[in-house]
Coordinates of C-alpha atoms and ligand atoms in Angstrom, one line a residue:
M1 CA 6.6 56.6 -4.4
E2 CA 8.3 59.1 -2.2
L3 CA 6.0 61.1 0.0
L4 CA 8.7 63.1 1.9
S5 CA 12.1 64.1 0.7
L6 CA 14.5 66.1 2.8
N7 CA 17.9 67.3 1.5
Q8 CA 20.8 69.2 3.0
L9 CA 18.8 70.4 5.9
K10 CA 20.5 72.6 8.5
F11 CA 18.7 73.9 11.6
S12 CA 19.8 75.5 14.8
Y13 CA 17.9 77.3 17.6
P14 CA 18.9 81.0 18.0
N15 CA 21.9 81.4 20.3
S16 CA 22.1 77.7 21.1
E17 CA 24.5 74.9 20.2
R18 CA 21.9 72.4 21.4
G19 CA 19.3 70.8 19.1
R20 CA 21.4 71.4 16.0
L21 CA 20.5 69.4 13.0
D22 CA 22.6 68.8 9.8
I23 CA 21.0 66.1 7.7
E24 CA 22.1 65.3 4.2
R25 CA 19.1 63.2 3.2
F26 CA 16.0 61.7 4.7
H27 CA 13.1 60.3 2.8
V28 CA 9.8 58.5 3.5
N29 CA 7.9 56.5 1.0
T30 CA 4.1 56.5 0.7
G31 CA 2.7 54.1 3.3
E32 CA 6.1 53.5 4.9
K33 CA 6.3 53.1 8.7
I34 CA 9.5 54.5 10.2
F35 CA 10.8 54.1 13.7
L36 CA 13.0 57.1 14.6
F37 CA 14.9 56.8 17.9
G38 CA 17.5 58.7 19.9
P39 CA 18.2 59.5 23.5
S40 CA 16.4 62.3 25.3
G41 CA 17.7 65.7 24.1
S42 CA 19.0 64.4 20.8
G43 CA 16.6 66.5 18.7
K44 CA 13.8 64.1 17.9
T45 CA 11.0 66.6 18.7
T46 CA 12.9 69.4 16.9
F47 CA 13.2 67.2 13.8
L48 CA 9.4 66.3 13.9
E49 CA 8.6 70.0 14.2
I50 CA 10.7 70.8 11.2
L51 CA 8.9 68.0 9.2
A52 CA 5.6 69.4 10.3
G53 CA 6.6 73.0 9.3
V54 CA 6.3 74.3 12.8
L55 CA 10.0 75.2 12.8
S56 CA 11.7 76.3 9.6
P57 CA 15.3 75.2 8.7
A58 CA 18.1 77.7 8.0
S59 CA 18.8 76.0 4.7
G60 CA 17.9 72.9 2.7
S61 CA 14.9 71.5 1.0
L62 CA 11.8 69.7 2.4
I63 CA 9.3 68.4 -0.1
I64 CA 6.1 66.7 1.2
D65 CA 3.5 65.4 -1.2
G66 CA 5.0 67.6 -4.0
T67 CA 5.1 70.8 -2.0
E68 CA 8.4 72.5 -1.1
L69 CA 7.7 73.6 2.5
T70 CA 10.7 75.9 2.7
K71 CA 9.2 78.2 0.1
L72 CA 5.9 78.6 2.0
S73 CA 5.1 81.4 4.5
H74 CA 4.3 80.6 8.1
T75 CA 0.6 80.8 7.4
Q76 CA 0.9 78.6 4.3
R77 CA 2.8 76.0 6.3
D78 CA 0.1 76.0 9.0
A79 CA -2.5 75.4 6.3
F80 CA -0.4 72.7 4.7
R81 CA 0.0 71.0 8.1
A82 CA -3.8 71.1 8.7
D83 CA -4.5 69.6 5.3
K84 CA -1.9 66.8 5.2
I85 CA -0.3 66.0 8.5
G86 CA -1.6 64.3 11.7
Y87 CA 0.6 65.2 14.6
I88 CA 0.4 63.2 17.8
F89 CA 2.1 65.3 20.5
Q90 CA 4.1 63.9 23.3
S91 CA 1.7 65.5 25.7
F92 CA -1.3 65.0 23.4
N93 CA -2.4 68.7 23.4
L94 CA -6.1 67.9 23.7
I95 CA -8.4 70.7 24.6
P96 CA -9.6 69.9 28.1
Y97 CA -12.9 71.7 28.1
L98 CA -14.0 70.2 24.8
T99 CA -15.6 66.8 24.5
V100 CA -13.9 63.8 22.9
I101 CA -16.0 64.2 19.8
E102 CA -15.1 67.9 19.5
N103 CA -11.4 67.2 19.9
I104 CA -11.4 64.5 17.2
A105 CA -13.3 66.9 14.9
L106 CA -10.9 69.7 15.3
P107 CA -8.7 69.0 12.2
L108 CA -11.9 68.9 10.0
N109 CA -12.7 72.4 11.2
L110 CA -9.2 73.7 10.5
S111 CA -8.8 72.3 7.0
H112 CA -11.0 72.7 3.9
E113 CA -9.3 69.8 2.3
R114 CA -10.1 67.4 5.2
R115 CA -13.6 68.8 5.4
K116 CA -14.1 67.9 1.7
L117 CA -13.1 64.4 2.6
V118 CA -15.4 64.2 5.6
P119 CA -18.4 66.5 5.0
K120 CA -20.4 67.7 8.0
N121 CA -23.2 65.2 7.3
Q122 CA -20.7 62.3 7.5
E123 CA -18.7 63.6 10.5
L124 CA -20.5 61.9 13.3
Q125 CA -20.5 58.5 11.5
K126 CA -16.7 58.8 10.7
I127 CA -15.8 59.8 14.2
Q128 CA -17.9 57.0 15.7
A129 CA -16.2 54.5 13.4
I130 CA -12.7 55.5 14.3
A131 CA -13.6 55.8 18.0
L132 CA -14.9 52.2 17.9
R133 CA -11.7 50.9 16.5
L134 CA -9.7 52.7 19.1
G135 CA -12.0 51.5 21.9
I136 CA -13.2 55.0 23.0
Q137 CA -16.7 54.8 21.5
D138 CA -18.4 55.2 24.9
L139 CA -16.4 58.3 25.8
L140 CA -17.4 60.6 22.9
D141 CA -19.5 63.0 25.1
H142 CA -16.9 63.2 27.9
K143 CA -14.6 66.1 28.4
T144 CA -11.0 65.0 27.7
S145 CA -10.0 66.2 31.2
E146 CA -12.1 63.4 32.6
L147 CA -10.1 60.7 30.8
S148 CA -7.2 58.5 31.8
V149 CA -3.8 59.0 30.1
G150 CA -4.3 55.9 27.9
Q151 CA -7.8 57.1 26.8
Q152 CA -6.4 60.6 26.1
Q153 CA -3.7 59.0 23.9
R154 CA -6.3 57.2 21.9
V155 CA -8.3 60.4 21.4
A156 CA -5.1 62.1 20.2
A157 CA -4.6 59.2 17.7
A158 CA -8.1 59.5 16.5
R159 CA -7.7 63.2 16.0
S160 CA -4.5 62.7 14.0
L161 CA -6.1 60.1 11.8
I162 CA -9.4 61.8 10.9
G163 CA -9.9 63.1 7.4
H164 CA -7.2 61.1 5.5
P165 CA -3.8 62.8 6.3
K166 CA -0.9 61.8 4.2
L167 CA 1.6 61.6 7.0
I168 CA 1.4 60.9 10.8
L169 CA 4.1 62.3 13.0
A170 CA 3.9 60.6 16.4
D171 CA 6.1 62.0 19.2
E172 CA 6.6 59.3 21.8
P173 CA 2.8 58.8 22.1
T174 CA 3.1 55.4 23.9
S175 CA 5.4 56.4 26.7
A176 CA 2.6 56.2 29.3
L177 CA 1.5 52.7 28.3
D178 CA 2.8 49.2 29.2
F179 CA 4.2 47.0 26.5
D180 CA 1.0 45.0 25.7
H181 CA -1.1 48.2 25.4
R182 CA 1.6 49.8 23.3
E183 CA 1.6 47.0 20.8
K184 CA -2.2 47.0 20.6
F185 CA -2.3 50.7 20.1
L186 CA 0.3 50.6 17.4
S187 CA -1.3 47.8 15.5
L188 CA -4.5 49.8 15.3
I189 CA -2.7 52.8 14.0
F190 CA -0.8 50.6 11.5
D191 CA -4.1 49.1 10.2
I192 CA -5.6 52.5 9.5
C193 CA -2.3 53.8 7.9
K194 CA -2.3 50.7 5.7
E195 CA -5.9 51.1 4.5
Q196 CA -5.3 54.8 3.6
A197 CA -1.7 54.5 2.5
I198 CA -0.7 57.0 5.3
S199 CA 3.1 57.2 6.1
L200 CA 4.1 57.1 9.7
I201 CA 7.1 58.5 11.5
F202 CA 7.0 57.2 15.1
V203 CA 9.5 58.7 17.5
S204 CA 10.7 57.0 20.6
H205 CA 13.7 56.4 22.8
D206 CA 12.3 52.9 23.7
R207 CA 13.5 50.4 21.1
S208 CA 11.4 47.5 22.2
L209 CA 8.8 48.4 19.5
Q210 CA 11.2 48.9 16.6
S211 CA 10.8 45.4 15.0
L212 CA 7.2 46.2 14.2
F213 CA 8.2 49.0 11.7
D214 CA 9.3 48.9 8.0
R215 CA 12.5 50.9 8.7
V216 CA 14.5 51.9 11.8
V217 CA 16.4 55.2 11.8
A218 CA 18.8 56.4 14.5
L219 CA 18.7 60.2 14.5
A220 CA 22.4 60.3 15.4
D221 CA 23.2 58.3 12.2
I222 CA 21.6 60.8 9.9
N223 CA 22.4 64.0 11.9
K224 CA 26.0 65.1 11.3
A225 CA 25.7 67.6 14.1
A226 CA 24.9 64.8 16.6
V227 CA 28.5 64.4 17.9
K228 CA 28.6 68.1 18.9
N229 CA 25.1 67.9 20.5
N230 CA 26.5 65.2 22.8
G231 CA 29.7 67.0 23.6
G232 CA 31.6 64.5 21.5
L233 CA 30.4 61.5 23.4
A234 CA 28.0 60.1 20.8
Ligands
LIG1 N1 13.2 76.4 21.8 C1 14.5 75.9 22.0 N2 15.5 76.8 22.1 C2 16.8 76.3 22.4 N3 17.1 75.0 22.6 C3 16.1 74.1 22.5 C4 14.7 74.5 22.2 N4 13.9 73.4 22.2 C5 14.7 72.4 22.5 N5 16.0 72.8 22.6 C6 17.2 72.0 22.9 O1 17.5 71.2 21.8 C7 17.9 69.9 22.1 C8 16.9 68.8 21.5 O2 15.7 68.9 22.0 P1 14.5 68.0 21.6 O3 14.3 68.1 20.1 O4 13.3 68.3 22.4 O5 15.0 66.5 21.9 P2 14.3 65.1 22.1 O6 12.9 65.3 21.6 O7 15.1 64.2 21.4 O8 14.3 64.9 23.6 C9 17.9 69.8 23.7 O9 19.2 70.0 24.1 C10 16.9 71.0 24.0 O10 17.3 71.5 25.3
LIG2 MG1 11.0 65.0 22.5

């Protein structure tokens, strides 16, 4: 089953030649784990932000879980993202003055759909369960500003996974970890994705992890504007 289907997508930033995307087709199956790579500046974050509905393309079609995102308003896309997508930001975007538990609970407070799946009276138990699996169970009452980078990363993962999203978009979330920790962190995310049939798009410029994924995609291979982005050197 196809969860995400993108066709004839064109995107450019206003008044800039950089970060242009021209992608004929890209699709993701339900439960599929994709490794998307490309050098720094090649448009990986831009692409994820389009898939998340943060940026909107100039033309083309993007269907996720049966919804055509390009037909939605900005507000509708925000609601769609809150309901269906877990986004792990490159810099985590945790709220420093909130505790770990409050950060993990955020998506439940932003989405009716996720709240239905994790009602208030089950919230603590669900958060504790996911925190235990990620090894952050003893940190739940700490402010996230008190945590190490590796711990913050696991909080960001827990937040993205709470309340059964359909799709996880992970933007180089392991860049601050050494290889062993990266593999361990990934296998935890993989386990949870597998149990809940969540699809994963994992972005990195470090190809040492790619063999762990179902499919490996080079952004330059699918992006027809890539040659121009690199001044013809790609
Ligand atoms: N808001 C923006 N306006 C104009 N150019 C941008 C903007 N954001 C990123 N870019 C440019 O688009 C290109 C791709 O950026 P990005 O998607 O962040 O690449 P990556 O994540 O692969 O490092 C870069 O050349 C970057 O400078
Ligand atoms: Mg990036």
